[in-house]
Amino acid sequence: MRIGLISDTHIPEFGPKLPEAAYRALAGVDLVLHGGDLHVIDVLDWLEQRIGAPVYCARGNGDTGYNGRPRVPDDPRLKPAHVLTVEGVRIGMAHAVPLPDECPWIPIERTMKRIFGGPVDVIVHGDTHVEQVEWHKGVLLVNPGSPTFPHNLVGVPGHVALLEVRDGKAHAEIVPLG
């Protein structure tokens, strides 16, 4: 299964719609996971309509009404965290995850138990706007970055990611949009 990963789209702060390059990069995926901070629920509808695949999203800090932004309304696709099993691979997704490089005093096992209820094979997250594909203690950590504000910069092409799950194994790659 081919899974498209996107996060931190920040609509309408970025502009009225997602960059066309994001849709092109995600074309043909079987599922889309959005790591949060969409800011308007329309983003999920646009992705479903344009990509033609189911979409799930983690509620980000910018989707909660924090910092004066409007709260993104409840939607069955939008949860604080998701755990999906795809071809025997457990994928956990949440917006902000305390990762080993940022919080080395918090064991990844404790993070997975607290956020996902137990171990997962892949953690999909967002929040930092910095793309990442890295293995830590057998767990694949993937942050697709941001297609609209990469590294919190304006006016430069961003990123999405593709996650391939086959035969019980996961592989991810960052896709630059420029």
mmCIF file of C-alpha atoms in Angstrom:
data_model
loop_
_atom_site.group_PDB
_atom_site.id
_atom_site.type_symbol
_atom_site.label_atom_id
_atom_site.label_comp_id
_atom_site.label_asym_id
_atom_site.label_seq_id
_atom_site.Cartn_x
_atom_site.Cartn_y
_atom_site.Cartn_z
ATOM 1 C CA MET A 1 0.000 0.000 0.000
ATOM 2 C CA ARG A 2 1.179 3.482 -0.862
ATOM 3 C CA ILE A 3 0.320 6.166 1.703
ATOM 4 C CA GLY A 4 0.651 9.905 1.140
ATOM 5 C CA LEU A 5 1.816 11.962 4.115
ATOM 6 C CA ILE A 6 1.219 15.689 4.475
ATOM 7 C CA SER A 7 1.225 18.021 7.475
ATOM 8 C CA ASP A 8 1.138 21.629 8.580
ATOM 9 C CA THR A 9 -0.785 22.974 5.602
ATOM 10 C CA HIS A 10 -1.930 26.106 7.499
ATOM 11 C CA ILE A 11 -4.832 27.130 5.271
ATOM 12 C CA PRO A 12 -5.798 30.023 5.022
ATOM 13 C CA GLU A 13 -2.639 31.472 6.596
ATOM 14 C CA PHE A 14 -0.604 30.150 3.665
ATOM 15 C CA GLY A 15 -3.240 31.074 1.103
ATOM 16 C CA PRO A 16 -6.671 29.997 -0.090
ATOM 17 C CA LYS A 17 -5.670 26.502 -1.277
ATOM 18 C CA LEU A 18 -2.980 23.830 -1.240
ATOM 19 C CA PRO A 19 -0.154 24.037 -3.780
ATOM 20 C CA GLU A 20 -0.874 22.039 -6.947
ATOM 21 C CA ALA A 21 2.507 20.333 -6.531
ATOM 22 C CA ALA A 22 1.216 18.669 -3.349
ATOM 23 C CA TYR A 23 -1.669 17.045 -5.227
ATOM 24 C CA ARG A 24 0.691 15.901 -7.990
ATOM 25 C CA ALA A 25 3.106 14.369 -5.482
ATOM 26 C CA LEU A 26 0.298 12.481 -3.726
ATOM 27 C CA ALA A 27 -1.461 11.290 -6.896
ATOM 28 C CA GLY A 28 -2.176 7.574 -6.956
ATOM 29 C CA VAL A 29 -1.812 6.873 -3.220
ATOM 30 C CA ASP A 30 -4.254 4.506 -1.503
ATOM 31 C CA LEU A 31 -4.550 6.557 1.694
ATOM 32 C CA VAL A 32 -3.604 10.042 2.892
ATOM 33 C CA LEU A 33 -2.468 10.828 6.437
ATOM 34 C CA HIS A 34 -2.395 14.501 7.459
ATOM 35 C CA GLY A 35 -0.209 15.231 10.474
ATOM 36 C CA GLY A 36 -2.296 18.186 11.665
ATOM 37 C CA ASP A 37 -2.404 21.972 11.649
ATOM 38 C CA LEU A 38 -4.711 22.076 8.669
ATOM 39 C CA HIS A 39 -6.693 24.984 10.255
ATOM 40 C CA VAL A 40 -9.799 24.410 8.069
ATOM 41 C CA ILE A 41 -11.586 21.090 7.582
ATOM 42 C CA ASP A 42 -11.885 21.859 3.851
ATOM 43 C CA VAL A 43 -8.286 20.634 3.443
ATOM 44 C CA LEU A 44 -9.422 17.065 4.177
ATOM 45 C CA ASP A 45 -12.280 17.363 1.680
ATOM 46 C CA TRP A 46 -9.950 18.742 -1.017
ATOM 47 C CA LEU A 47 -7.466 15.918 -0.490
ATOM 48 C CA GLU A 48 -10.189 13.251 -0.632
ATOM 49 C CA GLN A 49 -11.711 14.751 -3.780
ATOM 50 C CA ARG A 50 -8.467 15.417 -5.659
ATOM 51 C CA ILE A 51 -6.543 12.302 -4.592
ATOM 52 C CA GLY A 52 -9.526 9.940 -4.489
ATOM 53 C CA ALA A 53 -8.360 8.183 -1.318
ATOM 54 C CA PRO A 54 -9.512 8.148 2.315
ATOM 55 C CA VAL A 55 -7.940 10.818 4.522
ATOM 56 C CA TYR A 56 -7.212 10.756 8.265
ATOM 57 C CA CYS A 57 -5.837 13.681 10.232
ATOM 58 C CA ALA A 58 -4.285 14.304 13.640
ATOM 59 C CA ARG A 59 -5.621 17.407 15.364
ATOM 60 C CA GLY A 60 -2.752 19.872 15.645
ATOM 61 C CA ASN A 61 -2.223 22.627 18.203
ATOM 62 C CA GLY A 62 -3.376 25.124 15.554
ATOM 63 C CA ASP A 63 -6.622 23.173 15.068
ATOM 64 C CA THR A 64 -7.706 23.446 18.714
ATOM 65 C CA GLY A 65 -8.512 27.154 18.850
ATOM 66 C CA TYR A 66 -5.071 27.845 20.330
ATOM 67 C CA ASN A 67 -3.463 31.266 19.795
ATOM 68 C CA GLY A 68 -6.655 32.943 18.575
ATOM 69 C CA ARG A 69 -7.250 30.632 15.617
ATOM 70 C CA PRO A 70 -10.740 29.217 15.212
ATOM 71 C CA ARG A 71 -11.176 25.630 16.396
ATOM 72 C CA VAL A 72 -11.460 23.159 13.521
ATOM 73 C CA PRO A 73 -14.863 21.496 13.998
ATOM 74 C CA ASP A 74 -15.108 17.859 15.016
ATOM 75 C CA ASP A 75 -15.022 15.413 12.134
ATOM 76 C CA PRO A 76 -14.707 11.610 12.163
ATOM 77 C CA ARG A 77 -11.459 11.895 10.160
ATOM 78 C CA LEU A 78 -9.885 14.212 12.768
ATOM 79 C CA LYS A 79 -8.620 12.820 16.098
ATOM 80 C CA PRO A 80 -5.818 13.684 18.511
ATOM 81 C CA ALA A 81 -4.110 10.448 17.422
ATOM 82 C CA HIS A 82 -4.746 7.572 15.022
ATOM 83 C CA VAL A 83 -3.472 4.012 15.043
ATOM 84 C CA LEU A 84 -3.902 2.074 11.802
ATOM 85 C CA THR A 85 -2.728 -1.388 10.899
ATOM 86 C CA VAL A 86 -1.762 -1.704 7.247
ATOM 87 C CA GLU A 87 -0.519 -5.046 5.960
ATOM 88 C CA GLY A 88 0.621 -6.008 9.454
ATOM 89 C CA VAL A 89 2.395 -2.683 10.102
ATOM 90 C CA ARG A 90 1.077 -0.548 12.985
ATOM 91 C CA ILE A 91 1.154 3.141 12.096
ATOM 92 C CA GLY A 92 0.629 5.740 14.807
ATOM 93 C CA MET A 93 -0.044 9.360 13.867
ATOM 94 C CA ALA A 94 -0.167 12.428 16.108
ATOM 95 C CA HIS A 95 0.712 16.048 15.486
ATOM 96 C CA ALA A 96 3.353 16.685 18.147
ATOM 97 C CA VAL A 97 5.374 13.730 19.397
ATOM 98 C CA PRO A 98 8.277 14.057 21.854
ATOM 99 C CA LEU A 99 11.018 12.433 19.797
ATOM 100 C CA PRO A 100 14.384 11.096 20.972
ATOM 101 C CA ASP A 101 16.426 13.911 19.408
ATOM 102 C CA GLU A 102 14.279 16.603 21.075
ATOM 103 C CA CYS A 103 13.498 14.845 24.374
ATOM 104 C CA PRO A 104 16.150 12.172 24.973
ATOM 105 C CA TRP A 105 14.997 11.758 28.597
ATOM 106 C CA ILE A 106 11.616 10.382 27.391
ATOM 107 C CA PRO A 107 11.951 6.803 26.145
ATOM 108 C CA ILE A 108 10.172 6.194 22.840
ATOM 109 C CA GLU A 109 8.406 3.220 24.410
ATOM 110 C CA ARG A 110 6.746 5.537 26.952
ATOM 111 C CA THR A 111 5.779 7.992 24.189
ATOM 112 C CA MET A 112 4.154 5.212 22.139
ATOM 113 C CA LYS A 113 2.254 3.879 25.167
ATOM 114 C CA ARG A 114 0.995 7.346 26.159
ATOM 115 C CA ILE A 115 -0.025 8.529 22.682
ATOM 116 C CA PHE A 116 -0.882 5.297 20.832
ATOM 117 C CA GLY A 117 -1.724 2.904 23.672
ATOM 118 C CA GLY A 118 1.262 0.682 22.907
ATOM 119 C CA PRO A 119 4.005 -0.035 20.393
ATOM 120 C CA VAL A 120 3.757 1.019 16.760
ATOM 121 C CA ASP A 121 6.102 0.320 13.860
ATOM 122 C CA VAL A 122 5.819 3.769 12.272
ATOM 123 C CA ILE A 123 5.216 7.184 13.853
ATOM 124 C CA VAL A 124 3.863 9.859 11.510
ATOM 125 C CA HIS A 125 3.967 13.351 12.983
ATOM 126 C CA GLY A 126 4.149 17.019 12.080
ATOM 127 C CA ASP A 127 4.454 20.259 14.057
ATOM 128 C CA THR A 128 8.097 21.163 13.326
ATOM 129 C CA HIS A 129 7.657 21.879 9.582
ATOM 130 C CA VAL A 130 10.957 20.018 9.131
ATOM 131 C CA GLU A 131 10.941 16.872 7.021
ATOM 132 C CA GLN A 132 12.364 13.703 8.590
ATOM 133 C CA VAL A 133 12.755 10.020 7.826
ATOM 134 C CA GLU A 134 14.709 8.257 10.543
ATOM 135 C CA TRP A 135 14.832 4.922 12.359
ATOM 136 C CA HIS A 136 15.011 4.820 16.162
ATOM 137 C CA LYS A 137 15.029 1.515 18.071
ATOM 138 C CA GLY A 138 13.240 -0.226 15.217
ATOM 139 C CA VAL A 139 10.562 2.490 14.849
ATOM 140 C CA LEU A 140 10.331 4.478 11.617
ATOM 141 C CA LEU A 141 9.820 8.186 12.399
ATOM 142 C CA VAL A 142 8.369 10.224 9.535
ATOM 143 C CA ASN A 143 7.575 13.926 9.387
ATOM 144 C CA PRO A 144 6.541 15.050 5.896
ATOM 145 C CA GLY A 145 7.473 18.626 6.744
ATOM 146 C CA SER A 146 5.129 21.275 5.371
ATOM 147 C CA PRO A 147 4.065 21.879 1.774
ATOM 148 C CA THR A 148 3.328 25.526 2.588
ATOM 149 C CA PHE A 149 5.760 26.699 5.309
ATOM 150 C CA PRO A 150 8.818 24.410 5.099
ATOM 151 C CA HIS A 151 11.235 25.073 7.952
ATOM 152 C CA ASN A 152 8.818 27.941 8.796
ATOM 153 C CA LEU A 153 9.890 29.802 5.657
ATOM 154 C CA VAL A 154 7.547 31.640 3.301
ATOM 155 C CA GLY A 155 7.669 31.543 -0.486
ATOM 156 C CA VAL A 156 9.827 28.426 -0.897
ATOM 157 C CA PRO A 157 8.650 25.006 -2.102
ATOM 158 C CA GLY A 158 7.800 22.577 0.666
ATOM 159 C CA HIS A 159 7.585 18.827 1.079
ATOM 160 C CA VAL A 160 5.268 15.861 1.466
ATOM 161 C CA ALA A 161 6.247 12.215 2.002
ATOM 162 C CA LEU A 162 5.335 8.793 0.689
ATOM 163 C CA LEU A 163 5.121 5.737 2.918
ATOM 164 C CA GLU A 164 5.239 2.350 1.223
ATOM 165 C CA VAL A 165 4.025 -0.665 3.210
ATOM 166 C CA ARG A 166 4.644 -4.103 1.697
ATOM 167 C CA ASP A 167 5.037 -7.564 3.139
ATOM 168 C CA GLY A 168 5.029 -6.270 6.713
ATOM 169 C CA LYS A 169 7.767 -3.695 6.072
ATOM 170 C CA ALA A 170 7.626 0.088 5.821
ATOM 171 C CA HIS A 171 9.765 2.461 3.785
ATOM 172 C CA ALA A 172 9.372 6.253 3.585
ATOM 173 C CA GLU A 173 10.760 8.986 1.386
ATOM 174 C CA ILE A 174 10.502 12.768 1.408
ATOM 175 C CA VAL A 175 9.161 14.325 -1.783
ATOM 176 C CA PRO A 176 10.323 17.917 -2.439
ATOM 177 C CA LEU A 177 7.667 20.008 -4.162
ATOM 178 C CA GLY A 178 10.022 22.356 -5.979
#
